[in-house]
N, CA, C and O atoms as a DFTB+ gen file, in Angstrom:
416 C
 N C O
     1  1      85.362      82.765      99.962
     2  2      85.972      83.921     100.542
     3  2      87.454      84.061      99.893
     4  3      88.210      83.093      99.817
     5  1      87.766      85.241      99.475
     6  2      89.032      85.531      98.899
     7  2      89.814      86.615      99.744
     8  3      89.246      87.580     100.254
     9  1      91.122      86.376      99.843
    10  2      91.902      87.337     100.539
    11  2      93.199      87.749      99.811
    12  3      93.729      87.003      98.987
    13  1      93.695      88.960     100.141
    14  2      94.926      89.258      99.644
    15  2      95.945      89.374     100.844
    16  3      95.762      90.172     101.764
    17  1      96.943      88.593     100.778
    18  2      97.892      88.502     101.892
    19  2      99.285      89.017     101.529
    20  3      99.671      89.040     100.360
    21  1     100.020      89.425     102.546
    22  2     101.402      89.662     102.285
    23  2     102.345      88.679     102.897
    24  3     102.362      88.496     104.114
    25  1     103.175      88.009     102.021
    26  2     103.960      86.921     102.680
    27  2     105.427      87.104     101.872
    28  3     105.539      87.173     100.648
    29  1     106.418      87.161     102.755
    30  2     107.828      87.201     102.276
    31  2     108.056      88.490     101.291
    32  3     108.758      88.426     100.282
    33  1     107.411      89.598     101.694
    34  2     107.510      90.754     100.891
    35  2     106.705      90.883      99.601
    36  3     106.816      91.881      98.888
    37  1     105.910      89.885      99.313
    38  2     105.151      89.897      98.138
    39  2     103.620      89.747      98.439
    40  3     103.270      89.238      99.503
    41  1     102.755      90.157      97.571
    42  2     101.270      90.027      97.877
    43  2     100.706      88.977      96.919
    44  3     100.975      88.869      95.722
    45  1      99.889      88.232      97.635
    46  2      99.267      87.054      96.925
    47  2      97.695      87.097      97.118
    48  3      97.222      87.500      98.181
    49  1      96.900      86.677      96.078
    50  2      95.443      86.503      96.136
    51  2      95.179      85.086      96.374
    52  3      95.528      84.250      95.540
    53  1      94.547      84.740      97.527
    54  2      94.334      83.334      97.776
    55  2      92.854      83.113      98.177
    56  3      92.097      84.024      98.512
    57  1      92.540      81.853      98.108
    58  2      91.234      81.463      98.525
    59  2      91.361      79.980      99.052
    60  3      92.344      79.344      98.672
    61  1      90.523      79.421      99.831
    62  2      90.721      78.047     100.424
    63  2      90.863      77.082      99.293
    64  3      90.095      77.160      98.334
    65  1      91.828      76.152      99.351
    66  2      92.094      75.194      98.389
    67  2      93.195      75.496      97.369
    68  3      93.578      74.626      96.586
    69  1      93.689      76.705      97.382
    70  2      94.726      77.117      96.471
    71  2      96.062      76.622      96.827
    72  3      96.352      76.473      98.014
    73  1      96.913      76.352      95.874
    74  2      98.290      76.019      96.046
    75  2      99.152      77.162      95.750
    76  3      98.959      77.808      94.721
    77  1     100.140      77.482      96.615
    78  2     100.914      78.653      96.522
    79  2     102.340      78.372      96.686
    80  3     102.691      77.517      97.499
    81  1     103.233      79.047      95.952
    82  2     104.671      78.893      96.086
    83  2     105.254      80.280      96.527
    84  3     105.179      81.295      95.836
    85  1     105.828      80.203      97.726
    86  2     106.399      81.492      98.309
    87  2     107.861      81.171      98.607
    88  3     108.336      80.041      98.489
    89  1     108.574      82.308      99.022
    90  2     109.956      82.183      99.381
    91  2     110.029      81.134     100.589
    92  3     109.043      80.825     101.258
    93  1     111.248      80.650     100.774
    94  2     111.399      79.633     101.828
    95  2     111.141      80.235     103.275
    96  3     111.703      81.238     103.716
    97  1     110.233      79.489     103.918
    98  2     109.796      80.028     105.289
    99  2     110.553      79.229     106.408
   100  3     110.543      79.695     107.547
   101  1     111.183      78.100     106.161
   102  2     111.911      77.476     107.252
   103  2     110.990      76.610     108.074
   104  3     111.392      76.272     109.188
   105  1     109.901      76.242     107.695
   106  2     108.977      75.310     108.457
   107  2     109.105      73.948     107.936
   108  3     109.514      73.714     106.799
   109  1     108.730      72.999     108.826
   110  2     108.724      71.584     108.513
   111  2     107.624      71.276     107.604
   112  3     106.660      72.040     107.563
   113  1     107.678      70.104     106.782
   114  2     106.528      69.734     105.985
   115  2     105.405      69.224     106.890
   116  3     105.615      68.434     107.810
   117  1     104.214      69.713     106.582
   118  2     103.103      69.303     107.254
   119  2     102.767      70.349     108.461
   120  3     101.792      70.158     109.187
   121  1     103.522      71.321     108.606
   122  2     103.284      72.333     109.662
   123  2     102.253      73.305     109.186
   124  3     102.096      73.522     107.985
   125  1     101.526      73.913     110.150
   126  2     100.524      74.907     109.893
   127  2     101.100      76.352     110.029
   128  3     101.818      76.652     110.984
   129  1     100.797      77.153     109.139
   130  2     101.351      78.512     108.995
   131  2     100.235      79.465     109.027
   132  3      99.262      79.260     108.301
   133  1     100.288      80.549     109.847
   134  2      99.245      81.513     109.871
   135  2      99.786      82.885     109.357
   136  3     100.869      83.338     109.725
   137  1      99.016      83.461     108.550
   138  2      99.462      84.852     108.016
   139  2      98.549      85.850     108.580
   140  3      97.336      85.775     108.382
   141  1      99.100      86.809     109.296
   142  2      98.382      87.913     109.982
   143  2      98.306      89.113     109.028
   144  3      97.378      89.908     109.175
   145  1      99.146      89.287     108.137
   146  2      99.085      90.545     107.197
   147  2      98.101      90.329     106.127
   148  3      98.465      89.989     105.002
   149  1      96.833      90.518     106.444
   150  2      95.770      90.295     105.492
   151  2      95.393      91.748     104.994
   152  3      94.970      92.593     105.783
   153  1      95.554      91.980     103.736
   154  2      95.433      93.449     103.273
   155  2      93.919      93.694     102.797
   156  3      93.388      94.800     102.896
   157  1      93.303      92.625     102.302
   158  2      91.863      92.865     101.887
   159  2      91.174      91.478     101.992
   160  3      91.805      90.425     101.899
   161  1      89.856      91.552     102.188
   162  2      89.066      90.282     102.237
   163  2      87.854      90.560     101.395
   164  3      87.241      91.619     101.524
   165  1      87.492      89.628     100.529
   166  2      86.267      89.663      99.750
   167  2      85.332      88.528     100.053
   168  3      85.712      87.377      99.835
   169  1      84.146      88.766     100.537
   170  2      83.287      87.680     100.999
   171  2      82.549      87.111      99.708
   172  3      82.615      87.720      98.641
   173  1      81.851      85.933      99.844
   174  2      81.200      85.330      98.758
   175  2      80.083      86.147      98.181
   176  3      79.743      86.054      97.002
   177  1      79.487      87.003      99.110
   178  2      78.335      87.787      98.595
   179  2      78.838      89.109      97.870
   180  3      78.011      89.912      97.436
   181  1      80.123      89.313      97.752
   182  2      80.698      90.500      97.010
   183  2      81.051      91.635      97.859
   184  3      81.572      92.630      97.355
   185  1      80.795      91.559      99.176
   186  2      81.180      92.716      99.974
   187  2      82.620      92.547     100.357
   188  3      83.122      91.470     100.678
   189  1      83.279      93.763     100.296
   190  2      84.779      93.749     100.544
   191  2      85.143      94.586     101.720
   192  3      84.528      95.609     102.020
   193  1      86.258      94.073     102.435
   194  2      86.807      94.956     103.519
   195  2      88.263      95.160     103.165
   196  3      89.024      94.214     102.961
   197  1      88.612      96.396     103.101
   198  2      89.948      96.887     102.746
   199  2      90.662      97.282     104.014
   200  3      90.106      98.018     104.830
   201  1      91.896      96.805     104.205
   202  2      92.658      97.196     105.458
   203  2      93.342      98.479     105.286
   204  3      93.612      98.935     104.175
   205  1      93.635      99.087     106.445
   206  2      94.326     100.407     106.470
   207  2      95.450     100.229     107.488
   208  3      95.263     100.714     108.604
   209  1      96.616      99.581     107.231
   210  2      97.007      98.912     106.152
   211  2      96.549      97.452     106.101
   212  3      96.461      96.873     105.018
   213  1      96.240      96.818     107.327
   214  2      95.741      95.450     107.303
   215  2      94.410      95.363     107.879
   216  3      93.981      96.263     108.601
   217  1      93.686      94.248     107.576
   218  2      92.335      94.052     108.205
   219  2      92.579      93.571     109.545
   220  3      93.370      92.644     109.723
   221  1      91.950      94.137     110.533
   222  2      92.029      93.754     111.961
   223  2      91.375      92.464     112.177
   224  3      90.239      92.271     111.744
   225  1      92.090      91.480     112.885
   226  2      91.429      90.255     113.210
   227  2      91.331      89.218     112.130
   228  3      90.818      88.133     112.403
   229  1      91.780      89.466     110.930
   230  2      91.716      88.576     109.861
   231  2      93.012      87.756     109.751
   232  3      94.109      88.294     109.900
   233  1      92.870      86.451     109.488
   234  2      93.996      85.542     109.361
   235  2      93.739      84.612     108.130
   236  3      92.622      84.403     107.657
   237  1      94.845      84.109     107.696
   238  2      94.827      83.045     106.704
   239  2      95.611      81.884     107.162
   240  3      96.767      82.055     107.548
   241  1      95.053      80.686     107.147
   242  2      95.768      79.557     107.695
   243  2      96.166      78.634     106.417
   244  3      95.385      78.401     105.494
   245  1      97.423      78.169     106.494
   246  2      97.926      77.285     105.370
   247  2      98.753      76.225     105.967
   248  3      99.284      76.318     107.074
   249  1      98.841      75.119     105.104
   250  2      99.667      73.946     105.490
   251  2     100.849      73.822     104.531
   252  3     100.708      74.011     103.323
   253  1     102.049      73.493     105.106
   254  2     103.190      73.454     104.233
   255  2     103.136      71.965     103.609
   256  3     103.062      70.961     104.317
   257  1     103.178      71.946     102.286
   258  2     103.214      70.750     101.585
   259  2     104.564      70.219     101.426
   260  3     104.829      69.063     101.756
   261  1     105.478      71.066     100.904
   262  2     106.919      70.704     100.819
   263  2     107.795      71.924     100.684
   264  3     107.348      73.021     100.348
   265  1     109.139      71.674     100.976
   266  2     110.105      72.682     100.785
   267  2     111.129      72.069      99.822
   268  3     111.563      70.922      99.929
   269  1     111.484      72.982      98.835
   270  2     112.470      72.494      97.757
   271  2     113.180      73.671      97.187
   272  3     113.246      74.782      97.712
   273  1     113.763      73.262      95.926
   274  2     114.478      74.307      95.190
   275  2     113.813      74.273      93.712
   276  3     113.386      73.238      93.201
   277  1     113.787      75.437      93.152
   278  2     113.191      75.608      91.846
   279  2     114.245      75.094      90.851
   280  3     115.326      74.675      91.264
   281  1     113.942      75.122      89.555
   282  2     114.885      74.722      88.520
   283  2     116.021      75.767      88.416
   284  3     115.882      76.959      88.691
   285  1     117.167      75.179      87.985
   286  2     118.356      76.002      87.906
   287  2     118.300      77.036      86.811
   288  3     117.868      76.784      85.686
   289  1     118.774      78.255      87.206
   290  2     118.887      79.273      86.177
   291  2     120.408      79.512      86.022
   292  3     121.133      79.307      86.996
   293  1     120.889      79.905      84.932
   294  2     122.279      80.254      84.573
   295  2     122.527      81.720      84.515
   296  3     121.862      82.426      83.758
   297  1     123.471      82.214      85.294
   298  2     123.808      83.565      85.171
   299  2     125.180      83.561      84.459
   300  3     126.140      82.938      84.914
   301  1     125.224      84.239      83.396
   302  2     126.428      84.309      82.485
   303  2     126.842      85.653      82.265
   304  3     126.027      86.456      81.811
   305  1     128.039      86.007      82.537
   306  2     128.611      87.387      82.328
   307  2     129.813      87.238      81.423
   308  3     130.658      86.347      81.511
   309  1     129.783      88.323      80.450
   310  2     130.896      88.266      79.546
   311  2     131.139      89.723      79.103
   312  3     130.249      90.538      78.857
   313  1     132.462      89.936      79.036
   314  2     133.004      91.215      78.450
   315  2     133.641      90.815      77.164
   316  3     134.659      90.125      77.213
   317  1     133.118      91.198      75.961
   318  2     133.742      90.850      74.629
   319  2     135.140      91.339      74.539
   320  3     135.393      92.465      74.966
   321  1     136.057      90.610      74.031
   322  2     137.443      90.929      73.533
   323  2     138.266      91.181      74.826
   324  3     139.364      91.724      74.707
   325  1     137.826      90.835      76.012
   326  2     138.603      91.138      77.217
   327  2     138.878      89.770      77.992
   328  3     139.445      89.800      79.084
   329  1     138.503      88.678      77.463
   330  2     138.811      87.349      78.001
   331  2     138.157      87.160      79.377
   332  3     138.681      86.478      80.257
   333  1     136.971      87.809      79.520
   334  2     136.225      87.733      80.858
   335  2     134.985      86.961      80.673
   336  3     134.056      87.478      80.051
   337  1     134.881      85.768      81.155
   338  2     133.653      84.996      81.152
   339  2     133.354      84.293      82.524
   340  3     134.204      83.604      83.088
   341  1     132.224      84.486      82.975
   342  2     131.817      83.862      84.270
   343  2     130.487      83.148      84.135
   344  3     129.520      83.760      83.683
   345  1     130.398      81.894      84.505
   346  2     129.129      81.191      84.472
   347  2     128.879      80.654      85.865
   348  3     129.732      80.038      86.505
   349  1     127.614      80.936      86.312
   350  2     127.198      80.640      87.703
   351  2     125.788      80.172      87.673
   352  3     124.956      80.808      87.025
   353  1     125.459      79.075      88.348
   354  2     124.020      78.510      88.463
   355  2     123.488      78.984      89.783
   356  3     124.211      79.279      90.734
   357  1     122.121      79.041      89.780
   358  2     121.367      79.445      91.017
   359  2     120.099      78.661      91.061
   360  3     119.425      78.571      90.035
   361  1     119.728      78.097      92.152
   362  2     118.507      77.442      92.476
   363  2     117.819      78.135      93.630
   364  3     118.361      78.118      94.735
   365  1     116.618      78.766      93.441
   366  2     115.890      79.580      94.395
   367  2     115.139      78.625      95.338
   368  3     114.329      77.817      94.884
   369  1     115.401      78.715      96.608
   370  2     114.512      77.783      97.551
   371  2     113.044      78.319      97.616
   372  3     112.779      79.507      97.431
   373  1     112.118      77.370      97.888
   374  2     110.704      77.829      97.871
   375  2     110.023      76.980      98.933
   376  3     110.585      75.999      99.419
   377  1     108.834      77.366      99.276
   378  2     107.902      76.593     100.172
   379  2     106.530      76.480      99.483
   380  3     105.898      77.483      99.150
   381  1     106.103      75.259      99.287
   382  2     104.790      75.105      98.650
   383  2     103.656      74.985      99.728
   384  3     103.748      74.157     100.634
   385  1     102.641      75.790      99.612
   386  2     101.667      75.921     100.654
   387  2     100.263      75.579     100.081
   388  3      99.999      75.809      98.901
   389  1      99.402      75.047     100.908
   390  2      98.037      74.800     100.536
   391  2      97.175      75.661     101.492
   392  3      97.293      75.540     102.712
   393  1      96.326      76.512     100.941
   394  2      95.552      77.452     101.805
   395  2      94.339      76.618     102.384
   396  3      93.551      76.028     101.646
   397  1      94.258      76.616     103.678
   398  2      93.208      75.871     104.332
   399  2      91.926      76.687     104.595
   400  3      90.818      76.244     104.292
   401  1      92.111      77.895     105.171
   402  2      90.959      78.757     105.510
   403  2      91.329      80.214     105.539
   404  3      92.475      80.597     105.774
   405  1      90.299      81.020     105.287
   406  2      90.347      82.463     105.331
   407  2      89.441      82.967     106.492
   408  3      88.219      82.840     106.405
   409  1      89.992      83.505     107.516
   410  2      89.131      83.947     108.700
   411  2      89.101      85.375     108.740
   412  3      90.115      86.060     108.876
   413  1      87.818      85.876     108.610
   414  2      87.721      87.364     108.824
   415  2      86.606      87.789     109.705
   416  3      86.433      88.983     109.949
């Protein structure tokens, strides 16, 4: 069973057993998370249910594996000939999830 969910303002295509990186949720490691905004569900036999805007009664359950920060990116700003140079680093926080089940 495959589902399209909305999490943290983005859409993800998931099925049981998938590993997913989303924006930081603020949950403890090992916690169960339930996503109620299921936009579409496709069953194993090929039948699909499309939500308007969400599928009623459908949920996706996931387990938080870990919370961390991604690799550092460098933000560099420069105005040539004006002696303006700024260097800044940024590490985006994330939550790593494992999808347990799709209930529709």
